[in-house]
Short mmCIF file of C-alpha atoms in Angstrom, two decimals:
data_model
loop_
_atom_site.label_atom_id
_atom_site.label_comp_id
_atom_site.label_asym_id
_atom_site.label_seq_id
_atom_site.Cartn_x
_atom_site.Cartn_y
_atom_site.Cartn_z
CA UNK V 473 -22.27 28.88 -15.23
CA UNK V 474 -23.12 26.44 -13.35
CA UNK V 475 -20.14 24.32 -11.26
CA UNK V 476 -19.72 20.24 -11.65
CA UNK V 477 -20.42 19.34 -7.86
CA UNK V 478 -18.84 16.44 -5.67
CA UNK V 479 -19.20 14.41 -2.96
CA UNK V 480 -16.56 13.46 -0.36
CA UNK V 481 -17.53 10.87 1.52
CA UNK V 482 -14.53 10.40 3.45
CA UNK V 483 -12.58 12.73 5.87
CA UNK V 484 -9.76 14.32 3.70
CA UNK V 485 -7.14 16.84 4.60
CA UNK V 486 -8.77 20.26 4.45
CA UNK V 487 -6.43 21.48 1.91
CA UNK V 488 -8.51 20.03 -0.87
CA UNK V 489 -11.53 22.45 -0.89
CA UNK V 490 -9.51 25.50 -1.79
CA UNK V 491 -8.08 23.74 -3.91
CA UNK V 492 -11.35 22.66 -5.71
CA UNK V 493 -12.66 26.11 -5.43
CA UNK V 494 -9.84 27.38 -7.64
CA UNK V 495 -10.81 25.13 -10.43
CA UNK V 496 -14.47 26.30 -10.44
CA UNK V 497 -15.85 22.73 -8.52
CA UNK V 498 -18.26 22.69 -5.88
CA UNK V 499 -18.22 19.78 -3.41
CA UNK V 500 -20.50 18.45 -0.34
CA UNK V 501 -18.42 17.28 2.25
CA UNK V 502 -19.97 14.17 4.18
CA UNK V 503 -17.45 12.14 6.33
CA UNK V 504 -20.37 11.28 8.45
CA UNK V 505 -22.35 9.60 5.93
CA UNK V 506 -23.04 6.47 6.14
CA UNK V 507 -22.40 3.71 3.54
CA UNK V 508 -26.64 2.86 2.76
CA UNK V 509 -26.94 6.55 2.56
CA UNK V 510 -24.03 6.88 -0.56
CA UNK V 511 -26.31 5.34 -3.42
CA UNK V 512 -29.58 8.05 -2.88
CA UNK V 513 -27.27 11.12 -2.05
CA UNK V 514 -24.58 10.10 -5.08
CA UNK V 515 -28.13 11.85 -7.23
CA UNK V 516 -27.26 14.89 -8.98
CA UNK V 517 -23.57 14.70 -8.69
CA UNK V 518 -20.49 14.57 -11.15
CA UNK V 519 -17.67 13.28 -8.69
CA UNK V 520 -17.17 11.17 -5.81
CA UNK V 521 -14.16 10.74 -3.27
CA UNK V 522 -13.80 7.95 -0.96
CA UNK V 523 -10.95 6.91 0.77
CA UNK V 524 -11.42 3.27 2.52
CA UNK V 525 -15.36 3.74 4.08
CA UNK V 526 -16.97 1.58 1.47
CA UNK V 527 -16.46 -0.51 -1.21
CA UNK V 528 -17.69 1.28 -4.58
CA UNK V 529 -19.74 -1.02 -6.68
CA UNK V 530 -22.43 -1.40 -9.39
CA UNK V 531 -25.25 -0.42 -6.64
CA UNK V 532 -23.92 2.12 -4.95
CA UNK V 533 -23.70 3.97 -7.98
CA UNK V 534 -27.14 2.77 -9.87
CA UNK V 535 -29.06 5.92 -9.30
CA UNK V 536 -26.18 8.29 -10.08
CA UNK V 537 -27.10 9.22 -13.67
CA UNK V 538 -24.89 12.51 -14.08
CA UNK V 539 -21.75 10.88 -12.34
CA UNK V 540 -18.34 11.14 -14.26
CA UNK V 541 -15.51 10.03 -12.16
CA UNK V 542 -14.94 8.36 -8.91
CA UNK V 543 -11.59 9.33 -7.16
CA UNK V 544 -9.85 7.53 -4.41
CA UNK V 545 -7.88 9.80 -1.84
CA UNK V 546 -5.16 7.47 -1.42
CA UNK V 547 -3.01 4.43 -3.16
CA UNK V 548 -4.76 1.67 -4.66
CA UNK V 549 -7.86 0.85 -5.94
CA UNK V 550 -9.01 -2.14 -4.44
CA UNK V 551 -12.00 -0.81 -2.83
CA UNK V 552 -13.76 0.45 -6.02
CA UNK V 553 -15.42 -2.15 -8.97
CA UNK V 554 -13.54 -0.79 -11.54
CA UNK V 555 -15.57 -2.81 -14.61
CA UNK V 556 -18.78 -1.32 -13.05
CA UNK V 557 -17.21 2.24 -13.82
CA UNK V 558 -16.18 1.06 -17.03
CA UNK V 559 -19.25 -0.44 -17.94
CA UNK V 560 -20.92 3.53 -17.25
CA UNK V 561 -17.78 5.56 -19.05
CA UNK V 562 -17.13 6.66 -15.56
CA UNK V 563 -13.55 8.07 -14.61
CA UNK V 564 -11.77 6.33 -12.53
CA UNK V 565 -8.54 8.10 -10.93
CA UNK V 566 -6.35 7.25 -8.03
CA UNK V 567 -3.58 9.48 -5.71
CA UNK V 568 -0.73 6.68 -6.00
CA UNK V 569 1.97 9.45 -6.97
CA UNK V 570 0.62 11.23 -3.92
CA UNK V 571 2.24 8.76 -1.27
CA UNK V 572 4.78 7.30 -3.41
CA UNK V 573 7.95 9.20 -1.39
CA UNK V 574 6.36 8.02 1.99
CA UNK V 575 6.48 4.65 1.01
CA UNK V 576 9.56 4.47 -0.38
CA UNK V 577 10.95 5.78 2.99
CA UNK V 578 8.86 3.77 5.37
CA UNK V 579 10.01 0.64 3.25
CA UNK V 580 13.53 1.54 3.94
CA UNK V 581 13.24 2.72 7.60
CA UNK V 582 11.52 -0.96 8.23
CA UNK V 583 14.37 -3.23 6.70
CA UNK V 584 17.55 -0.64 8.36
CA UNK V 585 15.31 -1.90 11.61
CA UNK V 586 15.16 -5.29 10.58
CA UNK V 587 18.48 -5.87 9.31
CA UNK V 588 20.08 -3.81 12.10
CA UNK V 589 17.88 -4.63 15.12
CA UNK V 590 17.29 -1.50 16.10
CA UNK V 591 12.69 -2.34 17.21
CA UNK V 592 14.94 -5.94 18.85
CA UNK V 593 17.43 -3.03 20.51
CA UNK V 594 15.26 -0.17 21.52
CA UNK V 595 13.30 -3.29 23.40
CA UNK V 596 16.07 -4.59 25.11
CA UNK V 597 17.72 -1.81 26.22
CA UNK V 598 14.20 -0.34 27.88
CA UNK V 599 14.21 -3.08 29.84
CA UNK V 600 17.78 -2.65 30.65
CA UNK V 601 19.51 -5.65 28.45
CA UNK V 602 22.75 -4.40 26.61
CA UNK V 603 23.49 -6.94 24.39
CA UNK V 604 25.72 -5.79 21.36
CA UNK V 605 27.20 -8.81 19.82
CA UNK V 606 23.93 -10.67 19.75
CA UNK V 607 22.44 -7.41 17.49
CA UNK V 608 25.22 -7.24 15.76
CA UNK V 609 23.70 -6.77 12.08
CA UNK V 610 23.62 -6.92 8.24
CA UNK V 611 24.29 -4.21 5.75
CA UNK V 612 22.31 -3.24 2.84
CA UNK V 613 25.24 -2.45 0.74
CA UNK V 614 26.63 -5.34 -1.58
CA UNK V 615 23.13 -6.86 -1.10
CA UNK V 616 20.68 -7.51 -4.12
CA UNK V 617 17.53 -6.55 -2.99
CA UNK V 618 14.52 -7.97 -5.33
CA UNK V 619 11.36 -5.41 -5.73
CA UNK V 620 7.87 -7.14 -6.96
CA UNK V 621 5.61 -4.82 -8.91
CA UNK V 622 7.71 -1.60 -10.17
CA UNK V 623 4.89 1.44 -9.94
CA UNK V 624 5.23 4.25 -8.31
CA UNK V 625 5.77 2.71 -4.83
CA UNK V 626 8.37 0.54 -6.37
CA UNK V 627 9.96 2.83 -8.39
CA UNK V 628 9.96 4.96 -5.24
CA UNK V 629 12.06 2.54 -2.71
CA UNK V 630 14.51 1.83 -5.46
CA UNK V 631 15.27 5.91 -5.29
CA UNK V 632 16.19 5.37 -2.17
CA UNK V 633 18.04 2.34 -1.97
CA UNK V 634 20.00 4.25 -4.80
CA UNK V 635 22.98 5.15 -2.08
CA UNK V 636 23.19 2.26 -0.28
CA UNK V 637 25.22 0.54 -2.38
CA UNK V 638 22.90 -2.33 -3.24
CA UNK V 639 21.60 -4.77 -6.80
CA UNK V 640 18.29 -3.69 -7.40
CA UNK V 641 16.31 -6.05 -9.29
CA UNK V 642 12.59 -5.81 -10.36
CA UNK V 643 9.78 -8.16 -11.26
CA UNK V 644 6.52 -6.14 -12.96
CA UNK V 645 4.37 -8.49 -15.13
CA UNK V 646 1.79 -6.22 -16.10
CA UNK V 647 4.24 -3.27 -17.03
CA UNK V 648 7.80 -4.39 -17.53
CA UNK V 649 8.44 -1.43 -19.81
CA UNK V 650 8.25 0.41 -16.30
CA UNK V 651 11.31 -1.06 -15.33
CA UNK V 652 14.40 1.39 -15.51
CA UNK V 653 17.68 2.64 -13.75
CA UNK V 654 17.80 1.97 -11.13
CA UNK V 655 16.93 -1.13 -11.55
CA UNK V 656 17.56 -4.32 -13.00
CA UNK V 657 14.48 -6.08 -15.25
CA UNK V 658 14.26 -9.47 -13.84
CA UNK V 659 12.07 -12.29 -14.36
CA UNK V 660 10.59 -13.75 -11.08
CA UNK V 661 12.64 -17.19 -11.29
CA UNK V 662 15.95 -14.94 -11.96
CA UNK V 663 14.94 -12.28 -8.57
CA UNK V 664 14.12 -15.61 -6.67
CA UNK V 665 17.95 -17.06 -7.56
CA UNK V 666 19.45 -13.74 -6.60
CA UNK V 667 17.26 -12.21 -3.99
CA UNK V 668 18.81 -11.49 -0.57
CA UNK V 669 16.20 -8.89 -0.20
CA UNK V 670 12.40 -9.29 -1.34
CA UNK V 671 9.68 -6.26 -1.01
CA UNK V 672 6.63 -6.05 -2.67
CA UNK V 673 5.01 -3.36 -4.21
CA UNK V 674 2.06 -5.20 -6.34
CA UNK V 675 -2.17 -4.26 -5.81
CA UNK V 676 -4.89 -6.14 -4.37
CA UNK V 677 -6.34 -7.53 -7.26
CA UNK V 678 -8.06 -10.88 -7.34
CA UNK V 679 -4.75 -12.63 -9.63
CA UNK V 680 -2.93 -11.41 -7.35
CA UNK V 681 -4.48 -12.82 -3.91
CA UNK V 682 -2.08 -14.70 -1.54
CA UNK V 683 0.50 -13.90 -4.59
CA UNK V 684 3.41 -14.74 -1.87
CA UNK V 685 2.50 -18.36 -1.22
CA UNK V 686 4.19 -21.40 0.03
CA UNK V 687 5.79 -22.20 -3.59
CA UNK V 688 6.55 -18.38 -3.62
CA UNK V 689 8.76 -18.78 -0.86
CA UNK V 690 9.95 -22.68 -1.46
CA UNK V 691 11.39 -20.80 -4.91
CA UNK V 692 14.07 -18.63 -3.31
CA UNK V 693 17.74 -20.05 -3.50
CA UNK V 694 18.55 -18.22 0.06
CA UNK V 695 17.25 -16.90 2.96
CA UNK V 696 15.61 -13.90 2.00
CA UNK V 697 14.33 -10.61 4.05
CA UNK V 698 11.26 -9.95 3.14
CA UNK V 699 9.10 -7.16 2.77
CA UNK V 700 5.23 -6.61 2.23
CA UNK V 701 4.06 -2.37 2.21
CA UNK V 702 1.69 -3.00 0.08
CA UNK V 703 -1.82 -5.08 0.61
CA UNK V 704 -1.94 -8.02 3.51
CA UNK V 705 -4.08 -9.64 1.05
CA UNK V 706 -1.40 -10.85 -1.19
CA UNK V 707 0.96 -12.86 1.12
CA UNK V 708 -0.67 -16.17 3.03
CA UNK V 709 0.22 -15.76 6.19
CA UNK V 710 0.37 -19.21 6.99
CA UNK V 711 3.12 -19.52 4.56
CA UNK V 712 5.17 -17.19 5.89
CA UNK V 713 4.76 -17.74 9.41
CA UNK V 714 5.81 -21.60 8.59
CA UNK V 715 8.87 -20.62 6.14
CA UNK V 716 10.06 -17.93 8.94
CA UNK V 717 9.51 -21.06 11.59
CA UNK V 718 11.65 -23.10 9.14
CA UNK V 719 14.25 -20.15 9.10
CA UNK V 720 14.02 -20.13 5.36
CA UNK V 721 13.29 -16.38 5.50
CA UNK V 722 15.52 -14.21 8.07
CA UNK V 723 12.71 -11.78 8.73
CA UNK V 724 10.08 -9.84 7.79
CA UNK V 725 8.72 -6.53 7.82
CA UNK V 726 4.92 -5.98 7.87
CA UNK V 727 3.23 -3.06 6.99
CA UNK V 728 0.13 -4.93 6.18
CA UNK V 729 -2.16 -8.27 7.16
CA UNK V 730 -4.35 -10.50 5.92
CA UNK V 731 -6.47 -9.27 8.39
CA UNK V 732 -6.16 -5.63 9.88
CA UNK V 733 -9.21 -5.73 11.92
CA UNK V 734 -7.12 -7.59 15.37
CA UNK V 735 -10.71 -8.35 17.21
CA UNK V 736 -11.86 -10.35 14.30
CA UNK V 737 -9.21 -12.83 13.35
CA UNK V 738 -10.07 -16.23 12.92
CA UNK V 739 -8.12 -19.13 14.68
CA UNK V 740 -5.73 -19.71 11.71
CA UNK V 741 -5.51 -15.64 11.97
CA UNK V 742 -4.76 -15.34 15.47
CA UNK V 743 -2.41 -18.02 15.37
CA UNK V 744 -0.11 -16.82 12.77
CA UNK V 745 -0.68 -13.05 14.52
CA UNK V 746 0.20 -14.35 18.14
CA UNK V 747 3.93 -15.61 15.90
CA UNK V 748 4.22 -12.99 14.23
CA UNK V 749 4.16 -10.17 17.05
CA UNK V 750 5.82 -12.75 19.08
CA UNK V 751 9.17 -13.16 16.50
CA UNK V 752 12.22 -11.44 17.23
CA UNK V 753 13.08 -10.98 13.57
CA UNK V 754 9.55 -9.40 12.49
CA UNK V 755 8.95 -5.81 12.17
CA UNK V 756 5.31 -4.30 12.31
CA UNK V 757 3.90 -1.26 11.68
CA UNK V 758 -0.34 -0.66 11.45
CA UNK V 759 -0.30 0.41 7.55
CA UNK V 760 1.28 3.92 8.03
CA UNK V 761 3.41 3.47 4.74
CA UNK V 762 2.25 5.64 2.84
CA UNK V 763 0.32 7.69 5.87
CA UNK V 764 2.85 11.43 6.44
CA UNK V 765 1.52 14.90 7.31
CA UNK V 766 3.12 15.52 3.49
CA UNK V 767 1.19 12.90 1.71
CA UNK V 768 -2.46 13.62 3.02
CA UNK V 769 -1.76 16.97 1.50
CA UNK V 770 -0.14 15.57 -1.62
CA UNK V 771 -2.80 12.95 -2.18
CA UNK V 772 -5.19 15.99 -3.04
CA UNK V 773 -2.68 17.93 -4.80
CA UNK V 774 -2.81 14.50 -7.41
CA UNK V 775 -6.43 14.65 -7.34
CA UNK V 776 -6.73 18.05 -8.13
CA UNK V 777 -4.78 17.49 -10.97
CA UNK V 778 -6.79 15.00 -12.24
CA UNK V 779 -9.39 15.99 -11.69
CA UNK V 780 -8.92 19.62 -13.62
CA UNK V 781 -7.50 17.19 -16.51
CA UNK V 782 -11.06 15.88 -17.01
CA UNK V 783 -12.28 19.38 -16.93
CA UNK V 784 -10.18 20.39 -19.64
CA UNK V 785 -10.82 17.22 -21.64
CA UNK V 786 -15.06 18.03 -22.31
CA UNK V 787 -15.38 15.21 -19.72
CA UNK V 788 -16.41 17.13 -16.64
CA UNK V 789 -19.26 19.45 -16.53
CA UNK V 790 -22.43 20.25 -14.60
#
């Protein structure tokens, strides 16, 4: 019989093509490829995995008659034209289970170094400054920390707040039904009264662009810490730079940017980037979140999963 066949487009952990063999799928593995080259050699197959090369859209899938699902090898789905897929009864399936755990834990690690000063410390005390009462810090416990968008990454950092003592309230309006122990529902005016803690957790869609905005931020009752591990895309920069300038925020922790690509930032870009690296009370990391030796593997685990799910359904065949 002959096996449904798929092209990877992307360079993925190696685990994933024993893993594919097992459930009876052959696959063409292309990380060299080159985006103008996806559209012609997407002919003849059922599946495609990308991970962030190229955006996925109505074109680069035109000539792919036989195709049945597109998979992304990592959280969100930002980079693929989901209606397009629709529009063809093509699958789409995403990995966000896969690096739910590292998130949650990279989330953490960057407020205990925010709120304790421990990137400010390990700084100072390389270049031989020992100052202890001027890092002297904040606890997590007692605090009510304020999560935007309760998925799986969200769900995952309240898990592990769940020792530390803290309120955990939680904002999701596309799926507050998600919103469970441990937990709080909130409505975003309520989180914004109460929040001494703010991390979001919400995708890259286009309602949800520069979602963290100057009224955003005007909105808050108290100095907040804030948080953003999940898209650059949905914070303006400009807002937070001025509102951590203002001191209306007491710090933030960056996973993400507007702009990820440093060589290429515009003036307003650079400006708010030359603050932000600059700023004692800012933590950044180069979107590692969700990036651990355990979630590359995991990622195809999910995949795999799915993808056998559509096998079993009628919807995946040669």
């Amino acid at each position: 019989m002959t096996k449904p066949r798929i092209l990877i487009i992307d360079e993925v952990h190696p685990s994933l093509f024993p893993m594919l063999e097992e459930i009876g799928v052959a696959y063409d593995y292309r990380p060299d490829i080159k985006p103008i080259e996806v559209c012609e050699a997407l002919v003849g197959f059922q599946g495609l995995i990308v991970r962030s090369k190229m955006r996925i859209t109505a074109d680069t899938i035109k000539l792919a008659g036989q195709l049945r699902f597109v998979a992304r090898a990592g959280a969100g789905l930002d980079n693929i034209d989901a209606e397009a897929l629709q529009e063809r009864g093509i699958a789409l399936l995403g990995a966000n289970e896969g690096n739910q755990q590292a998130v949650g834990e990279h989330a953490l690690g960057m407020l205990l170094s925010l709120m304790r000063n421990i990137a400010r410390g390990d700084r100072q005390v390389r270049n031989q400054v020992w100052l202890r009462e001027e890092n002297r810090g904040e606890e997590i416990s007692g605090k009510t920390v304020g999560i935007i968008g309760y998925g799986h990454m969200g769900q995952s950092f309240a898990r592990v707040l769940r020792g530390f003592g803290c309120r955990i309230l939680a904002y999701d309006r596309y799926a507050p039904e998600k919103i469970t122990a441990p937990a709080e529902a909130a409505s975003l005016e309520n989180l914004q009264q109460e929040a001494d803690i703010v991390s979001l957790h919400i995708p890259y869609i286009p309602e949800n662009w520069a979602f963290a905005d100057a009224s955003f931020f005007s909105a808050f009752k108290k100095p907040i810490w804030f948080m953003n591990t999940s898209r650059g895309e949905v914070v303006d920069q400009t807002a937070l730079v001025q509102h951590l300038q203002a001191g209306n925020l007491k710090g933030a922790a960056l996973d993400v940017l507007e702009n990820e690509k440093l060589q290429s930032l515009t003036e307003d870009q650079r400006r708010n980037f030359n603050y932000l690296k600059s700023a004692e009370l800012v933590v950044l990391t180069p979107h590692i979140a969700g990036w651990t030796h355990e979630s590359y593997v995991r990622i195809n685990e999910v995949l795999v999963q799915k993808i056998q799910a559509l096998q079993a359904s009628g919807r995946l065949s040669a």
